[in-house]
Amino acid sequence: MVTPRIDLHAHSSVSDGTEPPATLVTDAAAAGLTTVAITDHDTLDGWDEAFSVAEKAGIDVVPGMEMSCELDGVSVHLLVYWPDPRSTELLDELARIRQGRDGRLPTMLRQLDEVGVHLTEEQIADSAGTAVSLGRPHIADAMIKAGYVADRQEAFDRYLVEGRPGYVARYSTELPDAITLARRVGGVPVIAHPWGRLSRPVLTPEVLARCASDLGLAGVEARHQDHPAEAISELTGLAGELGLLVTGGSDWHGSGKVDHDLGVHTTDPEVLERLAAQARTSGD
Ligand code: AMP
Ligand code: FE
Ligand code: FE
Ligand code: ZN
């Protein structure tokens, strides 16, 4: 019997990963995974291509997304597995988020121009390629190509994180609304990297408890590279108390993110089974 190895967080070039969905799936199989979730930012557009190669690659694909949310003005990412891809309510909300992504571009370019980084919308479109969800990593790629920075990380640190000159806020769904929307459309919501980067102060134990008991949150992605070991164990303990499932994922972006190799964090098979069981009853 093959030992299950399940990675529930990966991005393709449909959002800000560097590889197409088909490559995501074949690379995941080559990395020894038995299940991989495709979780592009704010779009479901990579699903069909991922499914089309899954059987031949000998790997299960979980259809998902990573939705841009906010809580108290702080960015929070929500992984949603198996949402109904025909729900107009969902598709409209995702389109609204992507419009916010596109709409901030002129302001970003103007602000970058003022600090000596001269990029055109054409250069950004060129680095975004076929992506339907335009993200800061694409701006970073254009900066790399034009010789302003060496890699995406340098672009973020110098220009793109909040507080730096290229940062412009954009529309995101309020987290409680996103969790309830996910459930209404048959999906299973799991908060991505809850205690990574900036979101730990707003995702307090009390808030997580309320998300679990009142809103239908299914789990937390405790095992993630943005979490130090203590955060993983503390969050795992808290999830146990709150009845939340604990997942793990790589947050793979192809060559776009270092130290996020496929399978670097994984989800237990029993947890995947419980998530799948919730998907079968979610939205009923
Ligand atoms: P956006 O989708 O435009 O808000 O950009 C967010 C994406 O950029 C995340 O999903 C990561 O892929 C990447 N990212 C966010 N913050 C950082 C950071 N501080 N350093 C490197 N990459 C980051
Ligand atoms: Fe990303
Ligand atoms: Fe994320
Ligand atoms: Zn991600």
PDB file of C-alpha atoms and ligand atoms in Angstrom, residues 9 11 16-17 41-42 66 68 75 77 101 104 108 133-139 152-157 160-161 167 170 193 197 226 251 253 256-257, ligand 1:
ATOM      1  CA  HIS A   9      -1.834  24.207  -0.405  1.00  0.00           C
ATOM      2  CA  HIS A  11      -0.400  27.708  -6.394  1.00  0.00           C
ATOM      3  CA  ASP A  16       1.089  33.798  -8.622  1.00  0.00           C
ATOM      4  CA  GLY A  17       2.788  30.411  -8.961  1.00  0.00           C
ATOM      5  CA  HIS A  41      -5.597  33.043  -5.079  1.00  0.00           C
ATOM      6  CA  ASP A  42      -9.209  34.115  -5.717  1.00  0.00           C
ATOM      7  CA  GLU A  66      -7.153  30.695  -1.280  1.00  0.00           C
ATOM      8  CA  SER A  68      -8.259  37.096   0.132  1.00  0.00           C
ATOM      9  CA  SER A  75      -5.074  40.497   5.642  1.00  0.00           C
ATOM     10  CA  HIS A  77      -6.138  34.069   3.792  1.00  0.00           C
ATOM     11  CA  ARG A 101      -6.221  43.366  -7.617  1.00  0.00           C
ATOM     12  CA  ARG A 104      -4.700  49.013  -7.647  1.00  0.00           C
ATOM     13  CA  MET A 108       1.181  51.025  -7.477  1.00  0.00           C
ATOM     14  CA  SER A 133      -5.394  36.734 -10.578  1.00  0.00           C
ATOM     15  CA  LEU A 134      -2.821  39.524 -10.636  1.00  0.00           C
ATOM     16  CA  GLY A 135      -0.648  39.637  -7.519  1.00  0.00           C
ATOM     17  CA  ARG A 136       2.288  41.518  -6.127  1.00  0.00           C
ATOM     18  CA  PRO A 137       4.588  38.617  -7.085  1.00  0.00           C
ATOM     19  CA  HIS A 138       3.939  39.542 -10.727  1.00  0.00           C
ATOM     20  CA  ILE A 139       5.054  43.119 -10.033  1.00  0.00           C
ATOM     21  CA  ARG A 152      10.729  38.241  -5.332  1.00  0.00           C
ATOM     22  CA  GLN A 153      11.776  38.423  -1.701  1.00  0.00           C
ATOM     23  CA  GLU A 154      13.911  41.517  -2.272  1.00  0.00           C
ATOM     24  CA  ALA A 155      11.031  43.123  -4.192  1.00  0.00           C
ATOM     25  CA  PHE A 156       8.668  42.517  -1.272  1.00  0.00           C
ATOM     26  CA  ASP A 157      11.102  43.644   1.397  1.00  0.00           C
ATOM     27  CA  LEU A 160       5.815  45.676  -1.835  1.00  0.00           C
ATOM     28  CA  VAL A 161       5.056  44.899   1.804  1.00  0.00           C
ATOM     29  CA  TYR A 167       2.059  48.911  -1.409  1.00  0.00           C
ATOM     30  CA  ARG A 170      -7.145  46.402  -2.140  1.00  0.00           C
ATOM     31  CA  HIS A 193      -1.154  30.201   7.930  1.00  0.00           C
ATOM     32  CA  ARG A 197       3.284  37.281   9.007  1.00  0.00           C
ATOM     33  CA  ASP A 226       5.454  30.849   8.057  1.00  0.00           C
ATOM     34  CA  ASP A 251       2.144  26.930  -0.134  1.00  0.00           C
ATOM     35  CA  HIS A 253       4.608  28.671  -5.830  1.00  0.00           C
ATOM     36  CA  GLY A 256       8.495  31.763  -7.053  1.00  0.00           C
ATOM     37  CA  LYS A 257       8.969  31.019  -3.380  1.00  0.00           C
TER      38      LYS A 257
HETATM   39  P1  AMP B   1      -1.151  39.820  -3.196  1.00  0.00           P
HETATM   40  O1  AMP B   1      -1.881  38.579  -3.620  1.00  0.00           O
HETATM   41  O2  AMP B   1      -0.925  40.790  -4.271  1.00  0.00           O
HETATM   42  O3  AMP B   1      -1.692  40.430  -1.930  1.00  0.00           O
HETATM   43  O4  AMP B   1       0.322  39.283  -2.813  1.00  0.00           O
HETATM   44  C1  AMP B   1       0.384  38.328  -1.802  1.00  0.00           C
HETATM   45  C2  AMP B   1       1.225  37.161  -2.251  1.00  0.00           C
HETATM   46  O5  AMP B   1       2.567  37.577  -2.316  1.00  0.00           O
HETATM   47  C3  AMP B   1       1.212  36.027  -1.236  1.00  0.00           C
HETATM   48  O6  AMP B   1       0.280  35.061  -1.569  1.00  0.00           O
HETATM   49  C4  AMP B   1       2.588  35.473  -1.344  1.00  0.00           C
HETATM   50  O7  AMP B   1       2.664  34.632  -2.483  1.00  0.00           O
HETATM   51  C5  AMP B   1       3.421  36.706  -1.607  1.00  0.00           C
HETATM   52  N1  AMP B   1       3.883  37.441  -0.415  1.00  0.00           N
HETATM   53  C6  AMP B   1       3.144  38.134   0.482  1.00  0.00           C
HETATM   54  N2  AMP B   1       3.898  38.714   1.408  1.00  0.00           N
HETATM   55  C7  AMP B   1       5.165  38.401   1.097  1.00  0.00           C
HETATM   56  C8  AMP B   1       6.426  38.707   1.703  1.00  0.00           C
HETATM   57  N3  AMP B   1       6.523  39.469   2.796  1.00  0.00           N
HETATM   58  N4  AMP B   1       7.515  38.194   1.114  1.00  0.00           N
HETATM   59  C9  AMP B   1       7.409  37.443   0.008  1.00  0.00           C
HETATM   60  N5  AMP B   1       6.267  37.116  -0.594  1.00  0.00           N
HETATM   61  C10 AMP B   1       5.155  37.588  -0.059  1.00  0.00           C
END
